Coordinates of C-alpha atoms in Angstrom, one line a residue:
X148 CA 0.0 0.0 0.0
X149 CA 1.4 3.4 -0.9
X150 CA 1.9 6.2 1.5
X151 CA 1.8 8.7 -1.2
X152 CA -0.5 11.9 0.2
X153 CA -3.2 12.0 -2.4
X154 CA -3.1 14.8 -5.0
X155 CA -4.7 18.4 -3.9
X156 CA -6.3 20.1 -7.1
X157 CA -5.8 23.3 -7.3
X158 CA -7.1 26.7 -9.2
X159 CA -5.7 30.2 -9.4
X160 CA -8.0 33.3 -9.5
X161 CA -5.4 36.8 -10.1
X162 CA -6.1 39.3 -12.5
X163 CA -2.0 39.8 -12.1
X164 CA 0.0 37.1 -14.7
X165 CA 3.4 37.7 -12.2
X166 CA 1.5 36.6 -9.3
X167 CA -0.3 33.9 -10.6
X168 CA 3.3 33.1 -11.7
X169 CA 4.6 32.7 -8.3
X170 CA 1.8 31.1 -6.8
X171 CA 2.5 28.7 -9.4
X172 CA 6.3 28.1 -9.0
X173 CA 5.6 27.8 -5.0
X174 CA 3.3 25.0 -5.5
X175 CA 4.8 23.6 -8.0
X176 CA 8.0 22.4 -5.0
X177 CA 5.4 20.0 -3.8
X178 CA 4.1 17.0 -5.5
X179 CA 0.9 16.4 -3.8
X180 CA -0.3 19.8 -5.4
X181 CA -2.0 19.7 -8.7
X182 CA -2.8 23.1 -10.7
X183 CA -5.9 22.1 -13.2
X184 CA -6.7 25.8 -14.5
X185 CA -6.3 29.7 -13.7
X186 CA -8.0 32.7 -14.8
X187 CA -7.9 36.6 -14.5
X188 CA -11.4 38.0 -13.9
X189 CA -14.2 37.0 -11.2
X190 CA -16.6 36.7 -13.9
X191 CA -14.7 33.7 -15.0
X192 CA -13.9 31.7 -11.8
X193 CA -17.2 30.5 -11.9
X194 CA -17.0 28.4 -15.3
X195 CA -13.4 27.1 -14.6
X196 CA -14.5 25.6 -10.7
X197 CA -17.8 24.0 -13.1
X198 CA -15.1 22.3 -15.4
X199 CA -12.6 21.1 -13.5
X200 CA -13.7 20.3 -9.6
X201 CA -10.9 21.8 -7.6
X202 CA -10.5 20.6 -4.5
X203 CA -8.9 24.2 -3.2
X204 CA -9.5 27.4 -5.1
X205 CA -7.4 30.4 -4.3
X206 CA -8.9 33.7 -5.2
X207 CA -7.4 37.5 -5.2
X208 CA -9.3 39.6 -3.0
X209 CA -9.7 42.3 -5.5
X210 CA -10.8 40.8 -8.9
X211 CA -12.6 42.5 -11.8
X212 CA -15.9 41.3 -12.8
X213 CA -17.1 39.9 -9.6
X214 CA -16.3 40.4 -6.3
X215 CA -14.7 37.5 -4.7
X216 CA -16.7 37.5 -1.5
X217 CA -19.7 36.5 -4.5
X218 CA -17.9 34.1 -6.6
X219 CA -17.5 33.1 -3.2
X220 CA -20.6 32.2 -2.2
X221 CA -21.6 30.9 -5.7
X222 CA -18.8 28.0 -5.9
X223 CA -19.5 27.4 -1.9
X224 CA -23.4 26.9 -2.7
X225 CA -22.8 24.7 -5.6
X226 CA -19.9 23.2 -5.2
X227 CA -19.7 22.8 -1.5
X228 CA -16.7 20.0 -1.7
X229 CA -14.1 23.2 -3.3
X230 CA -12.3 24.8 -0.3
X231 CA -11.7 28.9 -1.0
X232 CA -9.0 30.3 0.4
X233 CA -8.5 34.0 -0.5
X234 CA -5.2 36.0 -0.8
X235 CA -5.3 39.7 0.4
X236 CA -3.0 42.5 1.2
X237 CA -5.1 43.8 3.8
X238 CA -5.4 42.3 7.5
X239 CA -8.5 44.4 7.9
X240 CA -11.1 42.8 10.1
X241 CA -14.1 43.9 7.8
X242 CA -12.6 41.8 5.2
X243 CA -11.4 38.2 7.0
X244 CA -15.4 38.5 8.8
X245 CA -16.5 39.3 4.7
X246 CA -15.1 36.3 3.6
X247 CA -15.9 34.2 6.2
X248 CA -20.0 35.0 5.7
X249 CA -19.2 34.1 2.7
X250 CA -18.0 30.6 3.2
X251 CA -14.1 30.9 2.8
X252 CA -12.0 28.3 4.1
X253 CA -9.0 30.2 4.6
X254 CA -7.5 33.6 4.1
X255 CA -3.8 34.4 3.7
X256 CA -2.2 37.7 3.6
X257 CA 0.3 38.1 1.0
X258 CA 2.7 39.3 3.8
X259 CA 3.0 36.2 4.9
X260 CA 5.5 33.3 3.9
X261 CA 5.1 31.1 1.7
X262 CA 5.1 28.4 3.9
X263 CA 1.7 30.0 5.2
X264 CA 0.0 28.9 1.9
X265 CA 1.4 25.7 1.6
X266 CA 0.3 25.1 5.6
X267 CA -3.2 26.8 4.6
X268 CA -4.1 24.4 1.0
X269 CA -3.7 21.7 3.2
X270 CA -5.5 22.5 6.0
X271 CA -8.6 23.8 3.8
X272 CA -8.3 20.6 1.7
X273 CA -8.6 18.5 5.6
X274 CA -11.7 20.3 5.6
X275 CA -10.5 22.8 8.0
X276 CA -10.1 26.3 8.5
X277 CA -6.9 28.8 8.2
X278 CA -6.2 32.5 8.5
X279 CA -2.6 33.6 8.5
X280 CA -1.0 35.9 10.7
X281 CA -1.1 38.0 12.1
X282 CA -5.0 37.2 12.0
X283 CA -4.2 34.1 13.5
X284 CA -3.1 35.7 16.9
X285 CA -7.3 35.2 17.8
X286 CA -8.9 32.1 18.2
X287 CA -10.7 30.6 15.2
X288 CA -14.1 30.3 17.4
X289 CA -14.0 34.4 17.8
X290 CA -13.8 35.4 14.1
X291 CA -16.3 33.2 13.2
X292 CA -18.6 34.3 16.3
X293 CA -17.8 37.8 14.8
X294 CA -19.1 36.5 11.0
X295 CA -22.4 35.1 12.2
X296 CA -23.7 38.1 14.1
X297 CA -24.7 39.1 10.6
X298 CA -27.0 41.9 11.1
X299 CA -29.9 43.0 8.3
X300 CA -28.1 43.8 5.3
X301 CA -29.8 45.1 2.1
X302 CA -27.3 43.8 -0.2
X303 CA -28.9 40.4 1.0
X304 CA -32.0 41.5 -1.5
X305 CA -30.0 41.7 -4.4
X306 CA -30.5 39.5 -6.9
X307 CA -27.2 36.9 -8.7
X308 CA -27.1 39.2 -12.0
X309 CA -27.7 42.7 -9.9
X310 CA -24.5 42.3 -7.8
X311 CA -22.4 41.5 -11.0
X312 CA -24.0 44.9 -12.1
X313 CA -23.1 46.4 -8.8
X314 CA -19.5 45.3 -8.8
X315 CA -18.8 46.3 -12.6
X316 CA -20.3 49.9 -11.2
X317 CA -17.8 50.1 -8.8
X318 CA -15.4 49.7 -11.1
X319 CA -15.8 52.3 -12.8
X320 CA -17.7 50.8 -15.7
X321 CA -21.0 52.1 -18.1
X322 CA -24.0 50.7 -18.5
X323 CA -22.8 49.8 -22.4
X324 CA -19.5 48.0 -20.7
X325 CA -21.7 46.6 -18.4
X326 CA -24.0 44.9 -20.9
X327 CA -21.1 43.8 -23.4
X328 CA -19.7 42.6 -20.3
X329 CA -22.1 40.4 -18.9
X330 CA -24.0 39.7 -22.2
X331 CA -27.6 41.7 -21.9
X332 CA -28.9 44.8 -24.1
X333 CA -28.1 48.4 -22.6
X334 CA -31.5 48.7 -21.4
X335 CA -31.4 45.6 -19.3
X336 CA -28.2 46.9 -18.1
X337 CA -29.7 50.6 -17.2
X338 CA -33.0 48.7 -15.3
X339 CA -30.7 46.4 -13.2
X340 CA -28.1 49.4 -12.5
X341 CA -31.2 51.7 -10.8
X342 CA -32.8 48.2 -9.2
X343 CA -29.5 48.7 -7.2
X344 CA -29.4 52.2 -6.7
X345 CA -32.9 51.5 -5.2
X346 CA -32.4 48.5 -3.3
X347 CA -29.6 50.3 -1.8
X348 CA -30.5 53.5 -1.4
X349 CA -27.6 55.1 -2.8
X350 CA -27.9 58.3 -4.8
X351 CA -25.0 58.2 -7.0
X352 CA -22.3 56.4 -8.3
X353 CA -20.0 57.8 -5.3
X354 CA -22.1 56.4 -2.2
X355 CA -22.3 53.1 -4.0
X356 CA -18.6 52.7 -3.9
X357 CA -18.1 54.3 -0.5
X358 CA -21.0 51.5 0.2
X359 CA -18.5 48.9 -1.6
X360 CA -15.5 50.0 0.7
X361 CA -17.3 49.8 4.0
X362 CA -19.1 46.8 3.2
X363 CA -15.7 45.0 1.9
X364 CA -17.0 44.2 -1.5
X365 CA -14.4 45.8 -3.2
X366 CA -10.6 46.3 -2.1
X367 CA -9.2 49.7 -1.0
X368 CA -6.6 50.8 -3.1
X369 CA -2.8 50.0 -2.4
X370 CA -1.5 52.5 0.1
X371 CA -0.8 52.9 4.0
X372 CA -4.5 52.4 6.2
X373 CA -5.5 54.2 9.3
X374 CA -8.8 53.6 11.5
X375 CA -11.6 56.2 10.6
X376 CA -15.0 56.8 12.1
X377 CA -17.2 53.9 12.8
X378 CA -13.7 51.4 13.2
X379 CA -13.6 51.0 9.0
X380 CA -9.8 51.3 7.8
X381 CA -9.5 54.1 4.9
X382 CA -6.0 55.0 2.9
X383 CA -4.6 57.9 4.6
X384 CA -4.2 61.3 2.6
X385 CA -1.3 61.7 0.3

């Protein structure tokens, strides 16, 4: 009987080729890991988890097209036997309690060693759960105590297509990007655009994305943090 460790599958979500790279090279030193696909955009991750059945995914925090915390949820939902870990830059309690709601398995920071990834694959793929430090300084049990004191959120009443249009809106996009984007005429993409607005009850185009910053749906932009009002981290002035 062999002792071999059985192969861990393995798919790469990074809208950045070079770090998709060197994920790929760090793996690659162990032979019980197994990349079957990668990709660049959240829109995407979907269809390649549907084709080939990873056992781990690990997904960017900041991704175009879709917000990882929702591409999240989708491959959690439907394919409940593919472990997420996500990769982040940020230590920011708003985002490891995020991902956790959303079913994430583990959450490195790209800080960390290397090490900390291999150590977190294969914990997620025992079926357990893994943050990296310095998250890892609180016990498991009070992060998650944290995620499921979920309070009433309206982006709950969103629909599957209407927070693809609200993530594509906070990047920057039209509603004619939009709908080449996601394959729907302008007009569909225009009534699902002020469904959000609505559903939100955001004015403009501005208090959606402060709404996607505080809410951890979208990634601040690279720079040094500091605590603001309400205990939400913002990128300090220039």
């Amino acid at each position: 009987m062999s002792g071999r460790a059985p192969v861990i599958t393995i798919a790469l979500a990074d809208q950045h080729h070079l770090i998709r790279e060197g994920v790929r090279c760090l793996l690659a030193t162990k032979k019980d890991f197994k990349i079957v696909g990668e990709v660049a955009d959240g829109l995407k991750v979907i269809g390649l988890v549907e084709r080939r059945k990873p056992r781990v995914l690990i997904m960017a925090l900041a991704l175009p097209g879709l917000s990882s915390f929702e591409v999240t949820l989708r491959v959690r939902r439907r394919w409940p036997e593919t472990a997420v870990i996500l990769l982040s830059m940020y230590a920011s309690d708003q985002y490891v309690i995020e991902a956790l709601r959303s079913g994430a398995s583990g959450y490195v920071v790209t800080q960390a060693k290397g090490i900390e990834l291999i150590r977190a694959i294969r914990r997620v793929a025992a079926g357990d759960r893994y943050l990296s430090a310095p998250l890892s300084q609180r016990p498991m049990d009070a992060w998650l105590q944290r995620a499921q004191a979920r309070t009433l959120d309206p982006y709950d009443a969103l629909t599957s297509r209407e927070r693809e249009v609200f993530n594509l809106v906070s990047e920057g996009h039209s509603s004619a990007s939009i709908a080449g984007r996601l394959s729907i005429s302008r007009r569909t993409a225009e009534s699902h655009r002020a469904n959000v607005m609505r559903k939100l009850d955001l004015g403009n185009q501005i208090d959606l994305l402060r709404f996607a910053i505080v809410r951890g749906l979208v990634a601040l932009p690279p720079g040094p943090l500091r605590q603001s009002e309400g205990g939400h981290r913002r990128p300090a002035p220039n």
